[in-house]
Short mmCIF file of C-alpha atoms and ligand atoms in Angstrom, two decimals:
data_model
loop_
_atom_site.label_atom_id
_atom_site.label_comp_id
_atom_site.label_asym_id
_atom_site.label_seq_id
_atom_site.Cartn_x
_atom_site.Cartn_y
_atom_site.Cartn_z
CA MET C 1 -9.33 -8.80 -10.19
CA SER C 2 -9.18 -11.76 -7.85
CA CYS C 3 -7.54 -15.15 -7.76
CA GLN C 4 -9.51 -18.11 -6.52
CA GLY C 5 -6.94 -20.88 -7.09
CA SER C 6 -4.38 -22.18 -4.58
CA LYS C 7 -3.35 -19.88 -1.76
CA ARG C 8 0.42 -19.97 -2.21
CA VAL C 9 1.94 -16.74 -0.99
CA ALA C 10 5.51 -15.48 -1.39
CA VAL C 11 6.24 -13.99 2.02
CA ILE C 12 8.89 -11.25 2.14
CA ARG C 13 9.42 -10.30 5.77
CA GLY C 14 12.10 -7.69 5.06
CA ASP C 15 13.89 -5.69 7.75
CA GLY C 16 13.29 -3.82 11.01
CA ILE C 17 9.69 -4.27 12.12
CA GLY C 18 8.85 -6.02 8.81
CA PRO C 19 9.35 -9.56 10.21
CA GLU C 20 7.57 -8.63 13.47
CA VAL C 21 4.36 -7.44 11.80
CA ILE C 22 4.37 -10.17 9.14
CA GLU C 23 4.56 -12.79 11.89
CA SER C 24 1.43 -11.20 13.38
CA ALA C 25 -0.35 -11.19 10.03
CA LEU C 26 0.44 -14.88 9.48
CA GLU C 27 -0.76 -15.76 12.98
CA VAL C 28 -4.04 -13.94 12.41
CA LEU C 29 -4.50 -15.60 9.00
CA ASP C 30 -3.96 -18.94 10.71
CA ALA C 31 -6.54 -18.17 13.39
CA ALA C 32 -9.00 -17.14 10.68
CA GLY C 33 -8.45 -20.48 8.93
CA ALA C 34 -7.03 -18.94 5.76
CA GLY C 35 -5.09 -22.04 4.69
CA ILE C 36 -2.14 -20.12 3.27
CA GLU C 37 0.86 -22.01 1.94
CA GLU C 38 3.85 -19.82 2.71
CA VAL C 39 6.84 -19.57 0.36
CA PRO C 40 9.48 -17.50 2.20
CA VAL C 41 11.64 -15.22 0.04
CA GLU C 42 14.53 -13.27 1.52
CA ILE C 43 14.83 -9.76 0.12
CA GLY C 44 16.09 -6.56 1.72
CA PHE C 45 18.81 -4.85 3.71
CA GLY C 46 19.76 -8.03 5.61
CA LYS C 47 20.37 -9.80 2.31
CA TRP C 48 22.24 -6.78 0.93
CA LYS C 49 24.62 -6.89 3.91
CA ARG C 50 25.30 -10.60 3.33
CA THR C 51 25.44 -10.69 -0.46
CA GLY C 52 25.79 -7.12 -1.73
CA LYS C 53 22.37 -7.36 -3.40
CA ALA C 54 18.99 -6.67 -1.78
CA MET C 55 17.30 -8.90 -4.32
CA SER C 56 18.62 -11.35 -6.88
CA ASP C 57 17.08 -12.18 -10.26
CA GLU C 58 16.35 -15.71 -8.95
CA ASP C 59 14.10 -14.22 -6.24
CA LEU C 60 11.62 -13.29 -8.96
CA GLU C 61 10.95 -16.95 -9.80
CA PRO C 62 9.10 -18.02 -6.61
CA ILE C 63 7.39 -14.63 -6.54
CA LYS C 64 6.05 -15.01 -10.07
CA ASP C 65 5.20 -18.59 -9.41
CA CYS C 66 3.02 -17.67 -6.40
CA ARG C 67 1.49 -14.59 -8.08
CA CYS C 68 0.68 -13.26 -4.61
CA ILE C 69 3.13 -11.56 -2.21
CA LEU C 70 2.82 -10.56 1.42
CA PHE C 71 5.47 -7.94 2.11
CA GLY C 72 6.72 -6.45 5.41
CA ALA C 73 9.07 -3.53 4.85
CA ILE C 74 12.61 -3.03 3.67
CA THR C 75 15.32 -0.72 5.02
CA THR C 76 16.96 1.25 2.22
CA PRO C 77 20.64 0.19 2.09
CA PRO C 78 23.21 3.03 2.37
CA ASP C 79 24.40 2.60 -1.22
CA PRO C 80 24.24 5.62 -3.59
CA ASN C 81 23.52 3.27 -6.53
CA TYR C 82 20.76 1.32 -4.77
CA LYS C 83 17.49 1.08 -6.66
CA SER C 84 14.45 0.25 -4.57
CA VAL C 85 13.52 -3.42 -4.86
CA LEU C 86 9.94 -2.57 -3.95
CA LEU C 87 9.75 -0.28 -6.96
CA ARG C 88 11.37 -2.99 -9.07
CA LEU C 89 8.70 -5.46 -7.97
CA ARG C 90 5.91 -2.97 -8.68
CA LYS C 91 7.34 -2.33 -12.16
CA GLU C 92 8.30 -5.89 -13.15
CA LEU C 93 5.00 -7.33 -11.93
CA ASP C 94 3.13 -4.34 -13.41
CA LEU C 95 1.35 -3.66 -10.11
CA TYR C 96 -0.11 -0.45 -11.43
CA ALA C 97 -2.81 0.18 -8.81
CA ASN C 98 -1.89 0.91 -5.21
CA ILE C 99 -5.10 0.78 -3.20
CA ARG C 100 -4.85 2.33 0.27
CA PRO C 101 -7.94 2.36 2.49
CA PHE C 102 -8.09 4.66 5.53
CA SER C 103 -10.97 4.08 7.88
CA LYS C 104 -12.01 4.83 11.41
CA LYS C 105 -15.30 6.01 12.92
CA GLY C 106 -16.78 8.73 10.68
CA LEU C 107 -14.00 8.37 8.11
CA ASP C 108 -13.77 6.07 5.11
CA ILE C 109 -11.34 7.04 2.37
CA VAL C 110 -9.74 4.94 -0.34
CA LEU C 111 -6.67 6.43 -1.96
CA VAL C 112 -5.94 5.02 -5.40
CA ARG C 113 -2.31 5.71 -6.27
CA GLU C 114 -0.82 5.21 -9.73
CA ASN C 115 2.07 2.87 -8.96
CA THR C 116 4.33 2.55 -12.00
CA GLU C 117 5.03 5.98 -13.51
CA GLY C 118 4.98 9.68 -12.53
CA LEU C 119 8.09 10.77 -10.64
CA TYR C 120 8.86 7.10 -9.97
CA SER C 121 9.57 6.56 -13.68
CA GLY C 122 13.20 5.65 -12.93
CA LEU C 123 14.20 7.95 -15.80
CA GLU C 124 16.93 9.92 -14.12
CA GLU C 125 20.18 11.66 -15.00
CA VAL C 126 22.34 12.56 -12.08
CA GLY C 127 25.39 14.78 -12.49
CA ASP C 128 27.46 16.73 -9.99
CA GLU C 129 25.89 20.03 -10.96
CA GLU C 130 22.48 18.97 -12.20
CA ALA C 131 20.13 16.11 -11.58
CA ARG C 132 16.90 15.31 -13.38
CA THR C 133 14.00 12.95 -12.88
CA ILE C 134 11.45 12.65 -15.65
CA ARG C 135 7.84 12.76 -14.50
CA MET C 136 6.33 10.30 -16.93
CA ILE C 137 2.55 10.48 -17.36
CA THR C 138 0.94 8.40 -20.09
CA ARG C 139 -2.62 8.24 -21.34
CA ARG C 140 -2.55 4.45 -20.93
CA GLY C 141 -1.26 4.65 -17.33
CA SER C 142 -3.73 7.38 -16.41
CA LYS C 143 -6.60 5.55 -18.05
CA ARG C 144 -6.09 2.26 -16.29
CA ILE C 145 -5.68 3.83 -12.84
CA ALA C 146 -8.76 5.99 -13.46
CA LEU C 147 -10.73 2.88 -14.46
CA LYS C 148 -9.66 1.15 -11.22
CA ALA C 149 -10.67 4.21 -9.17
CA CYS C 150 -14.03 4.48 -10.98
CA GLU C 151 -14.67 0.78 -10.38
CA LEU C 152 -14.30 1.47 -6.63
CA ALA C 153 -16.20 4.77 -6.73
CA ALA C 154 -19.13 3.13 -8.55
CA CYS C 155 -20.14 1.27 -5.39
CA ARG C 156 -19.34 4.22 -3.12
CA ARG C 157 -20.10 7.95 -3.19
CA ARG C 158 -17.67 9.99 -5.23
CA LEU C 159 -14.27 10.27 -6.88
CA THR C 160 -11.84 13.13 -6.36
CA ILE C 161 -9.04 13.47 -8.93
CA VAL C 162 -6.01 14.97 -7.20
CA HIS C 163 -3.41 16.74 -9.39
CA LYS C 164 -1.27 19.83 -9.91
CA ALA C 165 -2.46 20.67 -13.40
CA ASN C 166 -2.23 24.42 -12.74
CA VAL C 167 1.56 24.07 -12.88
CA LEU C 168 2.49 20.67 -14.28
CA HIS C 169 1.49 20.16 -17.88
CA SER C 170 2.04 16.43 -17.41
CA ASP C 171 -0.85 16.53 -14.95
CA ARG C 172 -3.12 18.11 -17.56
CA LEU C 173 -2.95 14.78 -19.38
CA PHE C 174 -3.61 12.91 -16.14
CA LEU C 175 -6.57 15.12 -15.23
CA LYS C 176 -8.08 15.10 -18.74
CA THR C 177 -7.83 11.32 -18.97
CA CYS C 178 -9.28 10.75 -15.49
CA LYS C 179 -12.20 13.10 -16.28
CA GLU C 180 -12.95 11.26 -19.53
CA VAL C 181 -12.97 7.91 -17.73
CA ALA C 182 -15.14 9.27 -14.91
CA GLU C 183 -17.61 10.75 -17.44
CA SER C 184 -17.94 7.50 -19.34
CA SER C 185 -18.17 5.45 -16.12
CA GLY C 186 -20.99 7.67 -14.88
CA VAL C 187 -19.46 8.14 -11.42
CA GLN C 188 -19.86 11.39 -9.56
CA TYR C 189 -16.51 13.20 -9.51
CA ASP C 190 -14.67 16.39 -8.80
CA ASP C 191 -11.02 17.38 -8.85
CA MET C 192 -8.69 19.17 -6.48
CA LEU C 193 -5.18 20.58 -6.56
CA VAL C 194 -2.83 18.46 -4.48
CA ASP C 195 -1.86 21.24 -2.05
CA ALA C 196 -5.52 21.97 -1.31
CA ALA C 197 -6.17 18.23 -1.00
CA ALA C 198 -3.34 17.95 1.57
CA TYR C 199 -4.95 20.77 3.56
CA ASN C 200 -8.51 19.44 3.31
CA LEU C 201 -7.37 15.96 4.30
CA VAL C 202 -6.37 17.41 7.66
CA ILE C 203 -9.24 19.80 8.32
CA ARG C 204 -12.21 17.96 6.76
CA PRO C 205 -11.15 14.41 5.85
CA GLU C 206 -14.74 13.15 5.94
CA LYS C 207 -15.40 15.09 2.72
CA PHE C 208 -13.28 12.61 0.76
CA ASP C 209 -14.39 9.23 -0.51
CA VAL C 210 -12.28 7.71 -3.33
CA MET C 211 -9.21 9.74 -4.32
CA VAL C 212 -7.11 9.02 -7.40
CA THR C 213 -3.71 10.54 -7.94
CA THR C 214 -0.23 10.15 -9.39
CA ASN C 215 2.59 8.18 -7.80
CA LEU C 216 4.49 10.61 -5.55
CA PHE C 217 1.42 12.62 -4.56
CA GLY C 218 -0.18 9.32 -3.56
CA ASP C 219 2.85 8.36 -1.49
CA ILE C 220 2.82 11.63 0.43
CA LEU C 221 -0.96 11.87 0.84
CA SER C 222 -1.13 8.32 2.16
CA ASP C 223 1.27 8.99 5.04
CA GLU C 224 -0.74 12.16 5.71
CA ALA C 225 -4.00 10.20 5.75
CA ALA C 226 -2.35 7.73 8.14
CA GLY C 227 -1.53 10.67 10.40
CA VAL C 228 -5.18 11.72 10.30
CA LEU C 229 -6.14 8.20 11.44
CA GLY C 230 -3.60 8.39 14.23
CA SER C 231 -0.76 6.10 13.15
CA LEU C 232 1.08 4.76 10.13
CA GLY C 233 0.85 1.40 11.86
CA LEU C 234 -2.90 1.19 11.15
CA CYS C 235 -2.75 1.32 7.38
CA ALA C 236 -2.72 -1.37 4.73
CA SER C 237 -2.34 -1.53 0.98
CA ALA C 238 -2.87 -3.73 -2.04
CA ASN C 239 -0.61 -3.31 -5.07
CA LEU C 240 -2.61 -4.80 -7.92
CA GLY C 241 -1.91 -5.68 -11.50
CA GLU C 242 -3.68 -7.95 -13.97
CA ARG C 243 -1.74 -11.08 -12.98
CA TYR C 244 0.10 -10.38 -9.71
CA ALA C 245 -0.70 -8.75 -6.38
CA LEU C 246 1.43 -7.56 -3.47
CA PHE C 247 0.00 -6.73 -0.07
CA GLU C 248 1.91 -4.59 2.43
CA PRO C 249 1.41 -2.21 5.31
CA ILE C 250 2.12 1.33 4.10
CA HIS C 251 4.77 1.97 6.75
CA GLY C 252 8.51 1.32 6.47
CA SER C 253 10.89 -0.74 8.58
CA ALA C 254 10.74 1.74 11.50
CA PRO C 255 14.32 1.22 12.75
CA ASP C 256 13.57 3.47 15.74
CA ILE C 257 11.26 0.84 17.28
CA ALA C 258 12.52 -2.38 15.65
CA GLY C 259 13.25 -5.22 18.08
CA LYS C 260 11.30 -3.62 20.92
CA GLY C 261 8.16 -5.69 20.39
CA ILE C 262 5.93 -2.59 20.20
CA ALA C 263 5.27 -2.24 16.45
CA ASN C 264 1.61 -1.86 15.60
CA PRO C 265 0.70 -5.03 13.64
CA VAL C 266 -2.69 -3.73 12.43
CA GLY C 267 -1.48 -2.41 9.04
CA ALA C 268 0.06 -5.79 8.23
CA ILE C 269 -3.01 -7.66 9.48
CA ARG C 270 -5.31 -5.46 7.40
CA SER C 271 -3.02 -6.07 4.39
CA ALA C 272 -3.51 -9.80 4.97
CA ALA C 273 -7.28 -9.20 4.99
CA MET C 274 -7.02 -7.39 1.64
CA MET C 275 -5.08 -10.40 0.38
CA MET C 276 -7.90 -12.75 1.38
CA ASP C 277 -10.30 -10.51 -0.52
CA TRP C 278 -8.07 -10.89 -3.61
CA PHE C 279 -8.16 -14.65 -3.12
CA GLY C 280 -11.94 -14.34 -3.38
CA ASP C 281 -12.76 -14.73 0.33
CA ALA C 282 -14.44 -11.39 1.05
CA GLU C 283 -16.16 -12.87 4.11
CA MET C 284 -12.81 -13.76 5.72
CA ALA C 285 -11.50 -10.27 4.94
CA ARG C 286 -14.57 -8.81 6.64
CA ARG C 287 -14.11 -11.05 9.71
CA ILE C 288 -10.47 -10.02 10.11
CA GLU C 289 -11.37 -6.33 9.80
CA LYS C 290 -14.12 -6.81 12.39
CA ALA C 291 -11.60 -8.38 14.79
CA VAL C 292 -9.20 -5.46 14.24
CA VAL C 293 -11.92 -2.89 14.90
CA TRP C 294 -12.96 -4.81 18.02
CA SER C 295 -9.37 -4.74 19.39
CA LEU C 296 -9.09 -1.00 18.70
CA ASP C 297 -12.45 -0.34 20.40
CA GLN C 298 -11.27 -2.34 23.42
CA GLY C 299 -8.17 -0.14 23.64
CA ILE C 300 -5.88 -3.12 23.03
CA THR C 301 -3.32 -0.97 21.25
CA THR C 302 0.42 -0.40 20.89
CA PRO C 303 2.22 2.80 22.09
CA ASP C 304 1.88 4.62 18.72
CA LEU C 305 -1.83 4.82 19.59
CA ALA C 306 -1.02 5.73 23.22
CA GLY C 307 -1.73 2.14 24.28
CA CYS C 308 0.45 0.08 26.59
CA HIS C 309 0.28 -3.25 24.76
CA THR C 310 2.92 -5.14 22.83
CA THR C 311 2.77 -6.39 19.24
CA ARG C 312 2.32 -9.88 20.67
CA LYS C 313 -0.58 -8.89 22.95
CA VAL C 314 -2.47 -7.10 20.15
CA THR C 315 -1.90 -10.04 17.79
CA GLU C 316 -3.11 -12.57 20.36
CA ALA C 317 -6.21 -10.49 21.09
CA ILE C 318 -7.15 -10.31 17.40
CA ALA C 319 -6.36 -13.98 16.78
CA ASN C 320 -8.33 -15.09 19.87
CA TYR C 321 -11.31 -12.98 18.85
CA LEU C 322 -11.32 -14.75 15.49
CA LEU C 323 -11.04 -18.17 17.10
CA GLU C 324 -13.84 -17.40 19.58
CA THR C 325 -16.21 -15.95 16.98
CA ALA C 326 -15.54 -18.61 14.34
P1 LIG Q 401 8.72 4.44 8.68
O1 LIG Q 401 7.37 4.28 8.08
O2 LIG Q 401 9.54 3.23 8.84
O3 LIG Q 401 8.57 5.15 10.11
C1 LIG Q 401 8.04 6.47 10.30
C2 LIG Q 401 7.59 6.62 11.76
O4 LIG Q 401 6.41 5.86 11.97
C3 LIG Q 401 8.62 6.11 12.77
O5 LIG Q 401 8.60 6.95 13.89
C4 LIG Q 401 8.11 4.72 13.13
O6 LIG Q 401 8.46 4.29 14.42
C5 LIG Q 401 6.59 4.90 12.99
N1 LIG Q 401 5.96 3.63 12.58
C6 LIG Q 401 5.97 3.09 11.34
N2 LIG Q 401 5.33 1.93 11.34
C7 LIG Q 401 4.90 1.72 12.60
C8 LIG Q 401 4.17 0.67 13.23
N3 LIG Q 401 3.75 -0.41 12.54
N4 LIG Q 401 3.91 0.78 14.54
C9 LIG Q 401 4.30 1.86 15.23
N5 LIG Q 401 4.99 2.88 14.70
C10 LIG Q 401 5.29 2.81 13.39
O7 LIG Q 401 9.47 5.51 7.78
P2 LIG Q 401 11.01 5.99 7.81
O8 LIG Q 401 11.50 6.06 9.22
O9 LIG Q 401 11.04 7.21 6.98
O10 LIG Q 401 11.79 4.84 7.03
C11 LIG Q 401 12.54 3.81 7.65
C12 LIG Q 401 13.09 2.90 6.56
O11 LIG Q 401 12.05 2.22 5.91
C13 LIG Q 401 13.88 3.64 5.46
O12 LIG Q 401 14.98 2.86 5.09
C14 LIG Q 401 12.87 3.75 4.33
O13 LIG Q 401 13.48 3.85 3.07
C15 LIG Q 401 12.13 2.43 4.49
N6 LIG Q 401 10.74 2.39 3.96
C16 LIG Q 401 10.36 1.19 3.46
C17 LIG Q 401 9.06 1.00 3.05
C18 LIG Q 401 8.69 -0.33 2.50
O14 LIG Q 401 9.54 -1.21 2.39
N7 LIG Q 401 7.44 -0.53 2.17
C19 LIG Q 401 8.13 2.05 3.18
C20 LIG Q 401 8.56 3.27 3.72
C21 LIG Q 401 9.87 3.43 4.14
C1 LIG Q 402 5.49 3.27 0.17
C2 LIG Q 402 6.98 3.54 0.35
C3 LIG Q 402 7.71 3.31 -0.97
C4 LIG Q 402 7.19 4.35 -1.96
C5 LIG Q 402 9.22 3.37 -0.92
C6 LIG Q 402 9.80 2.48 0.14
C7 LIG Q 402 9.83 3.00 -2.25
O1 LIG Q 402 7.18 4.81 0.85
O2 LIG Q 402 5.13 2.15 -0.21
O3 LIG Q 402 4.69 4.15 0.44
O4 LIG Q 402 7.70 5.46 -2.02
O5 LIG Q 402 6.25 4.01 -2.67
MN1 LIG Q 403 5.35 5.80 1.47
#
């Protein structure tokens, strides 16, 4: 779904490299002429240190009001009772589809990750001797994520349903439902066990096109796919629901490199491009992606890609390319 109204965006910079890469994304959006109206919302570890809460109930108001969120990354506070605010946002805004594209020359994969249930159900019982997490799979949840994946696969090559149905009976429901949806959508599909998929993603990634999977498998496979591309810093995501959308690079706050000015801004910039697509401006999304690919081809890259450039230098190169090719 897309939103073609005003371009008000709740911007959550977060912690660590979050603010650094979001600044880059905003600068590139500006150079592209996106006309975003920014509504800053403070959420994260910094806020937790000041107030004891990483997010307050009032923070949801501007977020819901904007409907669209650009998100950096949040450091998990060292509190045994902390519940991830990112997961809370995904749940409360019902952002059920996490779309994660991975592309470079000869490789073009879209991972479609169910984003609200599975092992992220939040249904947990933790005791001193035993701890349980319920892996919640529903027909409704599986059906809607399968529909989203089939929608993407319909204009591409093929869908691969990734599961562990040989062991997990909950995944039999996921697999059965995805197969039914794929059959009725008429898309070409196959399925693969998640361990084999993890292996194949490394040795023959070009075999994959659209992949659909459950929440935790999708989390793990997406960092693996980022490794296949060469860096977590390259990868973007869109968390989509029927009413709201949240765009974020797939990486975390990277405390090991925060403040050094060397974070790769490309994942955040590509997330901003996905956001423009959601706003209905596919042409602007394409232009931003073209500028990113140009900078990578020129070797204007940060140290994670063995380059010698700073976040600032990469951002300026991409922004200038957009200004010069406007
Ligand atoms: P991470 O993704 O922050 O970092 C993993 C590795 O990748 C690090 O070596 C880091 O330097 C590198 N890296 C990540 N992004 C990069 C970029 N843009 N450019 C260059 N290198 C980059 O994962 P982590 O270290 O496991 O987690 C750090 C913190 O972030 C934790 O508190 C974790 O809970 C949190 N986290 C938050 C999010 C989020 O808010 N979306 C996502 C993942 C992890
Ligand atoms: C991601 C992150 C999140 C997840 C964490 C921070 C809750 O790793 O977006 O991939 O596990 O989904
Ligand atoms: Mn992750």
